[in-house]
mmCIF file of C-alpha atoms and ligand atoms in Angstrom:
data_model
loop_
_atom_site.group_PDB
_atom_site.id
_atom_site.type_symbol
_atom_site.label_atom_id
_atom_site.label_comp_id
_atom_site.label_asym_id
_atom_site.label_seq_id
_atom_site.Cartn_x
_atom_site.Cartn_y
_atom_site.Cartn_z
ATOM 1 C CA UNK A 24 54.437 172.561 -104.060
ATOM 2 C CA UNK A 25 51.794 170.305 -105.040
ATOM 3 C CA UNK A 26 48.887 171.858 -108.113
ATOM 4 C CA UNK A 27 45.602 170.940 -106.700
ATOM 5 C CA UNK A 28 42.751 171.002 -109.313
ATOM 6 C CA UNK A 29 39.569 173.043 -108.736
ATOM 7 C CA UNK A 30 36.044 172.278 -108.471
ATOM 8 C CA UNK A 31 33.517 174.742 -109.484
ATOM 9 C CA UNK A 32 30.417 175.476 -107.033
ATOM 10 C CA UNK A 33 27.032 175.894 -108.632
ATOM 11 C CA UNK A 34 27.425 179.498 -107.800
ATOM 12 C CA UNK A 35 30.689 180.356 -109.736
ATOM 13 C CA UNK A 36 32.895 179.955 -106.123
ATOM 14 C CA UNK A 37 36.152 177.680 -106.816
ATOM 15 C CA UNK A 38 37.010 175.805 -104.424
ATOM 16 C CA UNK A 39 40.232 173.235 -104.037
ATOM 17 C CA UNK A 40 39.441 169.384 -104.449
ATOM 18 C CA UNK A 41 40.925 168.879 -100.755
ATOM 19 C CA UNK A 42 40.506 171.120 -97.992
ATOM 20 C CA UNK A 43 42.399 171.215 -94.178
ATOM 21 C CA UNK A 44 39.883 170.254 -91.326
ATOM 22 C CA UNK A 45 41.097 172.454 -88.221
ATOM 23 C CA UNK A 46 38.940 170.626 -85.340
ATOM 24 C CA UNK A 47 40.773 170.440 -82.479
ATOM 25 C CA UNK A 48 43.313 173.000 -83.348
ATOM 26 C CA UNK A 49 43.265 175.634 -81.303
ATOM 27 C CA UNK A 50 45.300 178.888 -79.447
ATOM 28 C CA UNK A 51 48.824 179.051 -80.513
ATOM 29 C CA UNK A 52 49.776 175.356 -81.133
ATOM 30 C CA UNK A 53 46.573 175.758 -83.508
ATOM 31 C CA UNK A 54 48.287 178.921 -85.608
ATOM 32 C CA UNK A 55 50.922 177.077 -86.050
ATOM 33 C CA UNK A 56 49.530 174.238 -87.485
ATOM 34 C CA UNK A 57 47.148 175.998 -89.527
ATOM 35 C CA UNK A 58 50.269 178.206 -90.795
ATOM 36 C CA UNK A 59 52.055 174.754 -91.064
ATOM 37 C CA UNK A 60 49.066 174.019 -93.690
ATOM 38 C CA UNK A 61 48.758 176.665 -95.629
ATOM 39 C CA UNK A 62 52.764 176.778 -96.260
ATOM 40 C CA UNK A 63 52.060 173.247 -97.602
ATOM 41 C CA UNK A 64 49.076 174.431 -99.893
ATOM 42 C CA UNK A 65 46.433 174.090 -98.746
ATOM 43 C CA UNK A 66 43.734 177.013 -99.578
ATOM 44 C CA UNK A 67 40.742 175.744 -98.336
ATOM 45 C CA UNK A 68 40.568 175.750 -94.204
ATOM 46 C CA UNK A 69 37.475 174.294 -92.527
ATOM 47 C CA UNK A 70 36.741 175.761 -89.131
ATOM 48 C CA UNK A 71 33.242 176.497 -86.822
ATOM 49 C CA UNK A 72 32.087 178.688 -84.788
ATOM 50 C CA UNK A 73 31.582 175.493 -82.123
ATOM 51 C CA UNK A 74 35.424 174.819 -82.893
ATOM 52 C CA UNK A 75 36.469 177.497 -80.878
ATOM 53 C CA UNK A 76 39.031 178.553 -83.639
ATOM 54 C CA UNK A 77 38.216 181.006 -85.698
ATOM 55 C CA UNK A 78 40.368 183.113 -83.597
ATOM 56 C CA UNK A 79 43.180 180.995 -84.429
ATOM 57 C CA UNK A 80 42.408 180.969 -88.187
ATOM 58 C CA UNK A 81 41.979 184.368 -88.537
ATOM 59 C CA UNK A 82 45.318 185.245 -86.703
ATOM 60 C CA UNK A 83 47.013 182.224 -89.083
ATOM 61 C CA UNK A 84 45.461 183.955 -92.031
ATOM 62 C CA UNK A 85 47.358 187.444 -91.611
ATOM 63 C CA UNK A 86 50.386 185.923 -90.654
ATOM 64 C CA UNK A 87 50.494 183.290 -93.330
ATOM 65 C CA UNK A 88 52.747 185.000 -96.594
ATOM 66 C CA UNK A 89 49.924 184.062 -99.072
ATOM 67 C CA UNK A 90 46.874 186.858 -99.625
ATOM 68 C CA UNK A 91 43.650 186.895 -98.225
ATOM 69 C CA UNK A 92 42.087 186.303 -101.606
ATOM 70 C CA UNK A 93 43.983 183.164 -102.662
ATOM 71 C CA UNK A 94 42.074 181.344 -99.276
ATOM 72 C CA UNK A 95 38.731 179.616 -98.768
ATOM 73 C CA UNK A 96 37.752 179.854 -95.302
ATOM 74 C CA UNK A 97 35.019 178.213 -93.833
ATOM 75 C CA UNK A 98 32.965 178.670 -90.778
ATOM 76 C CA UNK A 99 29.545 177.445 -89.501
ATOM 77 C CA UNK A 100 26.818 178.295 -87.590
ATOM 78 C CA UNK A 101 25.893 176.646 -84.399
ATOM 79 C CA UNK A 102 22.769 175.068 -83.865
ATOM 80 C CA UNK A 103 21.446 177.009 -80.998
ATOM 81 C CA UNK A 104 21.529 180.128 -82.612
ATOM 82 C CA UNK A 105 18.957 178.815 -85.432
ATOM 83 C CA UNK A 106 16.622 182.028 -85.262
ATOM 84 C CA UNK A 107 16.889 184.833 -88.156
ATOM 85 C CA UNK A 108 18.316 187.280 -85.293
ATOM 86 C CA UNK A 109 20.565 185.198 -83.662
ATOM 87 C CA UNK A 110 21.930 183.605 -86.918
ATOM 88 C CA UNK A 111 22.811 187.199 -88.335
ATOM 89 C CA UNK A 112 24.591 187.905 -84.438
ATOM 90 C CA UNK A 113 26.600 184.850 -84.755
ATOM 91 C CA UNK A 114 27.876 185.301 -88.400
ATOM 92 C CA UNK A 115 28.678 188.675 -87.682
ATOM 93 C CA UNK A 116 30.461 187.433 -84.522
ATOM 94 C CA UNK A 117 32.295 184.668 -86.179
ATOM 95 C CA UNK A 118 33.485 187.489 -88.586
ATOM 96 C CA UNK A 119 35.265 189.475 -85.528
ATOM 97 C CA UNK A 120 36.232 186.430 -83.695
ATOM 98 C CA UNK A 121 38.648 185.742 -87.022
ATOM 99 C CA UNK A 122 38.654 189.270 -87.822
ATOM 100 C CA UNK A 123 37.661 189.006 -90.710
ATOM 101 C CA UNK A 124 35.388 190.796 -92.950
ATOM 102 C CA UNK A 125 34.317 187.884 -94.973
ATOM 103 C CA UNK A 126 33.844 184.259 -94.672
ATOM 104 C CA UNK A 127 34.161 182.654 -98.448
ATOM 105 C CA UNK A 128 31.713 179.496 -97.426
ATOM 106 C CA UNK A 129 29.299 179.208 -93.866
ATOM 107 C CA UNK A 130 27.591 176.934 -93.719
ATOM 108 C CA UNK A 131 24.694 175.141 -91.045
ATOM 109 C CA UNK A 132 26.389 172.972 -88.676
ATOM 110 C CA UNK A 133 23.409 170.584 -88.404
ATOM 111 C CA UNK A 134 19.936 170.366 -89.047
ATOM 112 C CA UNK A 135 18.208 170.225 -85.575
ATOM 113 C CA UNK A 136 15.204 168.993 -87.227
ATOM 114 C CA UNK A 137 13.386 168.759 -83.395
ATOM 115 C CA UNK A 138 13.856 172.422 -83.285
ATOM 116 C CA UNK A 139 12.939 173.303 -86.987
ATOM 117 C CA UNK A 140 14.470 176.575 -87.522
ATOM 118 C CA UNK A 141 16.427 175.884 -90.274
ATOM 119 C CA UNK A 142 15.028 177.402 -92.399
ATOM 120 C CA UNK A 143 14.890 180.703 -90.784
ATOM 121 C CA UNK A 144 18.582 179.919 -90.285
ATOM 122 C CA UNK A 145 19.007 179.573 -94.318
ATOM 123 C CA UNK A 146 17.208 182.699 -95.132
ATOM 124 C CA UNK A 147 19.826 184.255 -92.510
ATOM 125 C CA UNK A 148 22.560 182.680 -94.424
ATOM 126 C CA UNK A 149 20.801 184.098 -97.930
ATOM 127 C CA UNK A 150 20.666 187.797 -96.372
ATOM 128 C CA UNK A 151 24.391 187.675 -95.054
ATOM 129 C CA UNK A 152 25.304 186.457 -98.685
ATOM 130 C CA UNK A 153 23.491 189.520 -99.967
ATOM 131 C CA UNK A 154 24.925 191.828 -97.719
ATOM 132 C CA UNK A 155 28.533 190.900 -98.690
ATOM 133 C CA UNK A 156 29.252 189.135 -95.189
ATOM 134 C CA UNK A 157 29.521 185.590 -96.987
ATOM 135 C CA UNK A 158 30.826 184.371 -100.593
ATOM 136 C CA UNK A 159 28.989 181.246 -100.592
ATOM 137 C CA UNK A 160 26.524 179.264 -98.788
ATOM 138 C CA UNK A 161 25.515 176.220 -97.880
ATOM 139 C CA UNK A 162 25.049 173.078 -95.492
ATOM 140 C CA UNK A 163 26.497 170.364 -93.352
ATOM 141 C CA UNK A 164 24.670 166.936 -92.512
ATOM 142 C CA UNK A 165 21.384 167.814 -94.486
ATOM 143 C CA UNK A 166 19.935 165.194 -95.669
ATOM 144 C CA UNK A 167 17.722 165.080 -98.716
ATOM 145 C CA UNK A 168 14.187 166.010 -96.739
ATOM 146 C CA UNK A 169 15.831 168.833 -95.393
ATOM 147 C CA UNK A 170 17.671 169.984 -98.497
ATOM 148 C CA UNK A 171 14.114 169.709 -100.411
ATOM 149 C CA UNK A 172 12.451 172.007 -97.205
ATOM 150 C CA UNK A 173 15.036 175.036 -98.530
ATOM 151 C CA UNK A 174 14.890 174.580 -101.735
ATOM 152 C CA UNK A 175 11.233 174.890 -102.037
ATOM 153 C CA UNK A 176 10.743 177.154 -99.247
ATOM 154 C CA UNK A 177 13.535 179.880 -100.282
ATOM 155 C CA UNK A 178 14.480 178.527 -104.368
ATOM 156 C CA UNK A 179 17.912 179.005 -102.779
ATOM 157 C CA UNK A 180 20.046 175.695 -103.527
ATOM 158 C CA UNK A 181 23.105 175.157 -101.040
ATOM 159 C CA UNK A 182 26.426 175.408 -102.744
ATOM 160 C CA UNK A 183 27.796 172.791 -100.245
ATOM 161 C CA UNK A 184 26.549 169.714 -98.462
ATOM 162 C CA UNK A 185 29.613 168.755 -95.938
ATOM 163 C CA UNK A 186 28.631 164.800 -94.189
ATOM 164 C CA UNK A 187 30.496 162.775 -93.186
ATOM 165 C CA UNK A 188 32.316 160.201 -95.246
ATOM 166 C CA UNK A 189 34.414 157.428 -95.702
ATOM 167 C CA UNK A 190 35.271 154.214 -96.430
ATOM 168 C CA UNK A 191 33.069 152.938 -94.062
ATOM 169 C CA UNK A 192 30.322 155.227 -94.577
ATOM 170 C CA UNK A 193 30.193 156.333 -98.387
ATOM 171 C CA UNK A 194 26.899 158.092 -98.463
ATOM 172 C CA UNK A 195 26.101 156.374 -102.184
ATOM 173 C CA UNK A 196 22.275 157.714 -101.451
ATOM 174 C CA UNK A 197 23.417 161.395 -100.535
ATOM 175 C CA UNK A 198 25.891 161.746 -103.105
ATOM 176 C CA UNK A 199 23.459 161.184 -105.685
ATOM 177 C CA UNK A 200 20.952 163.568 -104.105
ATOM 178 C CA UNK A 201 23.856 166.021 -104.087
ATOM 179 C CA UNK A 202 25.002 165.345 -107.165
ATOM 180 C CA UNK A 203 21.350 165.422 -109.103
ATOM 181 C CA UNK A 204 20.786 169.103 -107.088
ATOM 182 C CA UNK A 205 24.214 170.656 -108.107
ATOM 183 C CA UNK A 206 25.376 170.487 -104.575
ATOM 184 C CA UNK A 207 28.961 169.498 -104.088
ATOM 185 C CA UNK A 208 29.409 166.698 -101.412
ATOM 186 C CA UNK A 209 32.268 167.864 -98.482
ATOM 187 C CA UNK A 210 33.611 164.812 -96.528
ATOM 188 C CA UNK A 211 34.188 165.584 -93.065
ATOM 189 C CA UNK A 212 36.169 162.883 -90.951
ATOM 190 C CA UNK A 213 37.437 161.531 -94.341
ATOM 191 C CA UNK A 214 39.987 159.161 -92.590
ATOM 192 C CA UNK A 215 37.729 157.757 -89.874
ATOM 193 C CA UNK A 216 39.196 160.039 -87.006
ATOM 194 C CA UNK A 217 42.173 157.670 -87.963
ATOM 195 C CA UNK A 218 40.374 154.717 -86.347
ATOM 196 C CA UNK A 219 40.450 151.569 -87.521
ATOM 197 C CA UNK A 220 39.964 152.060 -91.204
ATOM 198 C CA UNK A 221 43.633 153.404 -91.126
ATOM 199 C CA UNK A 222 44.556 149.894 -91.169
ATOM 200 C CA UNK A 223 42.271 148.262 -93.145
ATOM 201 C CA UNK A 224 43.784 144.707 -94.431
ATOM 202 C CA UNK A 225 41.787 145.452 -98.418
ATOM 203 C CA UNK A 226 43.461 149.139 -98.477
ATOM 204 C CA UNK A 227 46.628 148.239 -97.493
ATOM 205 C CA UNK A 228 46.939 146.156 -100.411
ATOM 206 C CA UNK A 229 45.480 148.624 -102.915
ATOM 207 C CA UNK A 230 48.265 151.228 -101.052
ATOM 208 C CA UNK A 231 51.406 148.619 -101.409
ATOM 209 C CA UNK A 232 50.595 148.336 -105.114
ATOM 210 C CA UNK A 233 50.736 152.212 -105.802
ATOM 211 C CA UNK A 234 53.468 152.843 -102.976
ATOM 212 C CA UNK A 235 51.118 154.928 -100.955
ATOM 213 C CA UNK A 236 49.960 155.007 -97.306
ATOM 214 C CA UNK A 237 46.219 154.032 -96.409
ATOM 215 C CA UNK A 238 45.686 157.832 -95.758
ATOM 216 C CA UNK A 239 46.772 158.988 -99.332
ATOM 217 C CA UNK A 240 44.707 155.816 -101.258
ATOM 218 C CA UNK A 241 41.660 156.666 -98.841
ATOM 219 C CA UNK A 242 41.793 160.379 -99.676
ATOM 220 C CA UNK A 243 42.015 159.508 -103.715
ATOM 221 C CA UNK A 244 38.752 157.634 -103.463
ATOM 222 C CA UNK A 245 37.084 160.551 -102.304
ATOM 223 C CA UNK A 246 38.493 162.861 -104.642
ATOM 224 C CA UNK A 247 37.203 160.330 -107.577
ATOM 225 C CA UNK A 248 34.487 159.629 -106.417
ATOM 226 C CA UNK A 249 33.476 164.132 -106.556
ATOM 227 C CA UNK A 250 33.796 164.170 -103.037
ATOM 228 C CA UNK A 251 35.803 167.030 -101.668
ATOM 229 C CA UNK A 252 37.705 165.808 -98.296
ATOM 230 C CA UNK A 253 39.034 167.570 -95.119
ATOM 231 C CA UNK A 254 41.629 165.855 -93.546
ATOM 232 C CA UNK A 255 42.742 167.371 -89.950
ATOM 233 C CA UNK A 256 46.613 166.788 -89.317
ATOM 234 C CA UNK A 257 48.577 168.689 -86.808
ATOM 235 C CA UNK A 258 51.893 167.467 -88.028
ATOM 236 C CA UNK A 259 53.534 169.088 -91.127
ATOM 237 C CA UNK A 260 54.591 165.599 -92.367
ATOM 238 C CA UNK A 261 51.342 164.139 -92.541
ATOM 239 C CA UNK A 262 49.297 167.361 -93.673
ATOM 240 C CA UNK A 263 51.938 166.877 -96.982
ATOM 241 C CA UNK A 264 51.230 163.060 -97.088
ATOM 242 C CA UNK A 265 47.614 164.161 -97.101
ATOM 243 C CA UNK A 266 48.131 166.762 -100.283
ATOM 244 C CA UNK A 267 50.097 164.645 -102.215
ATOM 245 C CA UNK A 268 47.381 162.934 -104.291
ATOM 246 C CA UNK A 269 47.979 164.111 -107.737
ATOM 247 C CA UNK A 270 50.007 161.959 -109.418
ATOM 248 C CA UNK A 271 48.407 158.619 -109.018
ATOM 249 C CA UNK A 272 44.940 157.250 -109.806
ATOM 250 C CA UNK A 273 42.670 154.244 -108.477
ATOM 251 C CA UNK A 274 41.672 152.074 -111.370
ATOM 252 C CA UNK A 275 37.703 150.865 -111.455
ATOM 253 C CA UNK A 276 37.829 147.968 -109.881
ATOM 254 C CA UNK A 277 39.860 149.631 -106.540
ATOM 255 C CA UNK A 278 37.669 152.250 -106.429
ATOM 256 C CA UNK A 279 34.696 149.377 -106.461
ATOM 257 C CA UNK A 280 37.063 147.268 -103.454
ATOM 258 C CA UNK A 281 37.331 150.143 -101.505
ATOM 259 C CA UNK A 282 33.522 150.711 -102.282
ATOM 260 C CA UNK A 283 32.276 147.694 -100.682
ATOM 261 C CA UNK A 284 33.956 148.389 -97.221
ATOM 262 C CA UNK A 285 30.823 150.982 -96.894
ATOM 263 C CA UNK A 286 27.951 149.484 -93.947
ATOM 264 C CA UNK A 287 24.944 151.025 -92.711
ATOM 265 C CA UNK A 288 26.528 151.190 -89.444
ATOM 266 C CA UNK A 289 29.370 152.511 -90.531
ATOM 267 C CA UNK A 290 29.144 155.922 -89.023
ATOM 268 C CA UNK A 291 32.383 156.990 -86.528
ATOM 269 C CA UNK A 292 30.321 157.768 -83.665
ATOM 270 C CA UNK A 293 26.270 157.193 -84.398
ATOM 271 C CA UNK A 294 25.735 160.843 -85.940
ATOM 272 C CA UNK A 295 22.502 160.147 -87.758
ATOM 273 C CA UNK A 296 21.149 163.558 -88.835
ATOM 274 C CA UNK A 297 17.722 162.659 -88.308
ATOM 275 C CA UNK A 298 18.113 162.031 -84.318
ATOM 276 C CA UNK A 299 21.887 163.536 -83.656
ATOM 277 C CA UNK A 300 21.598 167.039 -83.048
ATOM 278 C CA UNK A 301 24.304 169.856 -81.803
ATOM 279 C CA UNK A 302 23.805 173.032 -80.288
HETATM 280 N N1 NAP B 1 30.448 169.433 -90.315
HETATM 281 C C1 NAP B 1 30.611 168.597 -89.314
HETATM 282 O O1 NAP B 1 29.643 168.239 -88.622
HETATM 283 C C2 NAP B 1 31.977 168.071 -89.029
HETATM 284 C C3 NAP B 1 32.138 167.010 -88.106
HETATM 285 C C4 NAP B 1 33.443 166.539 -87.891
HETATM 286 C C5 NAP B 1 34.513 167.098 -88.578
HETATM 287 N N2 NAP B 1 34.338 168.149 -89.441
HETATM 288 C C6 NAP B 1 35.470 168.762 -90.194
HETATM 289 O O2 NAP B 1 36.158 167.740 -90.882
HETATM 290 C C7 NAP B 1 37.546 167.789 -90.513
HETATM 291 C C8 NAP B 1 38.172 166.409 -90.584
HETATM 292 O O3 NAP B 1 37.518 165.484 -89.749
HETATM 293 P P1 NAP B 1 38.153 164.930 -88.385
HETATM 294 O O4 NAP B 1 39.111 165.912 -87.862
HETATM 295 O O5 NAP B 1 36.994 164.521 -87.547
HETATM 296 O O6 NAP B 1 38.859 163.574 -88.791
HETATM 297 P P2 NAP B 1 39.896 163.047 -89.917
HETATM 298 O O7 NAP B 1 40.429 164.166 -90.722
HETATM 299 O O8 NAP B 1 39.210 161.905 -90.600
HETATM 300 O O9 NAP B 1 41.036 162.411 -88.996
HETATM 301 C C9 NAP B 1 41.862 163.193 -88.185
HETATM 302 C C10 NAP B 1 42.762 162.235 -87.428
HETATM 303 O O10 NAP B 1 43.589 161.526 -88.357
HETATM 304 C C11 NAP B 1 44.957 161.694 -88.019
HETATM 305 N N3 NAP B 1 45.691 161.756 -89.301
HETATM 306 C C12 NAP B 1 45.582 162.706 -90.252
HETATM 307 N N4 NAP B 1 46.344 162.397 -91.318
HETATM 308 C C13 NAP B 1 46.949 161.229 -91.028
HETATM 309 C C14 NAP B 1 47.863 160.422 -91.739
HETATM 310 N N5 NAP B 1 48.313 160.751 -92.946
HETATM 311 N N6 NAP B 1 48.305 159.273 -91.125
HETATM 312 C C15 NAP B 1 47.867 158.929 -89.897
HETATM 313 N N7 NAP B 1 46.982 159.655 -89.175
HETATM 314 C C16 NAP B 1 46.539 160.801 -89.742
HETATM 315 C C17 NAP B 1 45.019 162.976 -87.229
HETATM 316 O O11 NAP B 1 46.096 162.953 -86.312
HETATM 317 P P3 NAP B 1 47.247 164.098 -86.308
HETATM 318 O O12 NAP B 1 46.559 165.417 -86.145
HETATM 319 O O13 NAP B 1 48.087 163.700 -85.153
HETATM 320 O O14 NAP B 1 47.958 163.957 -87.637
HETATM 321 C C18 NAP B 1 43.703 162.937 -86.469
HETATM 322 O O15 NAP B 1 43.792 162.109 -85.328
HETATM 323 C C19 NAP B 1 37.506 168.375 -89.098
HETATM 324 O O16 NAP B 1 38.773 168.811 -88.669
HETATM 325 C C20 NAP B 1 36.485 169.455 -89.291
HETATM 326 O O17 NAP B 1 37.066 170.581 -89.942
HETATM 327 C C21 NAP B 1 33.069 168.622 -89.675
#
């Protein structure tokens, strides 16, 4: 099985340098690709409560061979339940929905800025870490104005910022925020939602002269580049294809071609966090 290194959260939590995104995988085709994914190795599973899956995850988790305490599992709070009550409801419902009695990372789905709760929704997030309900806390598709509102408002720093990334969108500007603040940068769709990008004429070339696929050299950029991705796969061969990392490197200059596919525009589907909101 493959060794995958470890990254180090600002608040002692170790995390592995690629996680498994579970969107979309659901009831019992969903266990059994989650159960498909942790037989593979991977430790870290990304789910939400929006996802509808924690059920899924949680039933995975007890019938998977490998112990509780050797998984990271992620969930994240919705953002219509933004208020102090509601958020402490929801993560204790998220909890029995897996059941669970701990989540090792929760994060905040998104921002909402029109609705600016937040931060109320942070200091939720703080109290449920206190209480023992949560290992570690943090965020998903903050950006810097809205990392600097919690930080000065609570002096709690998120562990985790989780945005989304890729080729097409690297996030240069929010890496370095991240980076400066000791917040590790999480790459959701880190293949694109397998559009386009997966056949991108420049990576192709960089993947023929390592004997790769797209997926794997697209996945080692992010891992070089301190990113930590989540690729979703429901097929066993693929979620291996999308492990198996370790034993190559991108020189400079490939990490600098694959670099300079990034756009503005380059989002999958228009998500700016400053107008894109979920509930
Ligand atoms: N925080 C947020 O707001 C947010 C937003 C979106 C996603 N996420 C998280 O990030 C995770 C990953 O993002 P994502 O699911 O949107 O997209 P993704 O991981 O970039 O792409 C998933 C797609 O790529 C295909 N795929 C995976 N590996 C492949 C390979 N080696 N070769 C060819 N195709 C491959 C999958 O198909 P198969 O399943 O058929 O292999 C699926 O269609 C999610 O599952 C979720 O956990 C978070």
């Amino acid at each position: 099985m493959t060794t995958i290194p470890q990254k180090t959260l600002n608040d002692g939590l170790q995390l592995p340098a690629v996680g498994f995104g579970t969107y979309k995988l659901n009831g019992a085709s969903g266990i059994n690709s989650i159960l498909s994914a942790i037989d593979t190795g991977y430790r870290l599973l990304d789910s939400a409560f929006n996802y509808e899956n924690e059920g899924a995850l949680g039933e995975a988790v007890r019938r998977s061979s490998v112990s509780r305490e050797e998984l990271i599992i992620t969930s994240k709070l919705p953002g219509r339940h933004h208020s102090y009550d509601e958020a402490i409801t929801t993560i204790q419902e998220s909890l029995f929905r897996a059941g669970l009695d701990y989540y090792d990372l929760y994060l905040i789905h998104w921002p909402n800025p029109s609705k600016d709760l937040y931060v109320e929704a942070w200091q939720a997030l703080i109290d449920a870490q206190k209480w023992g309900l949560i290992r570690s806390i943090g965020v998903c598709n903050f950006l810097p104005e809205h990392l600097d509102r919690l930080i000065k408002e609570t002096g709690v720093t998120p562990s985790v910022n989780q945005v989304e990334l890729h080729p097409y969108f690297s996030q240069e500007q929010q890496r370095a925020y991240d980076k400066e603040h000791g917040i590790l940068t999480e790459s959701w769709s880190p293949l694109g939602r397998a559009n386009k990008l997966l056949q991108d004429p420049a990576i192709k070339k960089i993947a023929d002269a390592h004997e790769k696929s797209i997926p794997q050299i697209i996945l080692r950029w992010h891992v070089q580049l301190g990113a930590l991705p989540l690729p979703k796969s429901s097929s066993p061969k693929r979620q291996l294809e999308n492990l198996s990392l370790f034993d190559f490197s991108l020189s400079d200059e490939e990490m600098q071609t694959i670099g300079k596919l990034s756009h503005p525009h380059g989002r999958t589907f228009d998500q700016d966090p400053s107008r894109y909101e979920e509930f």
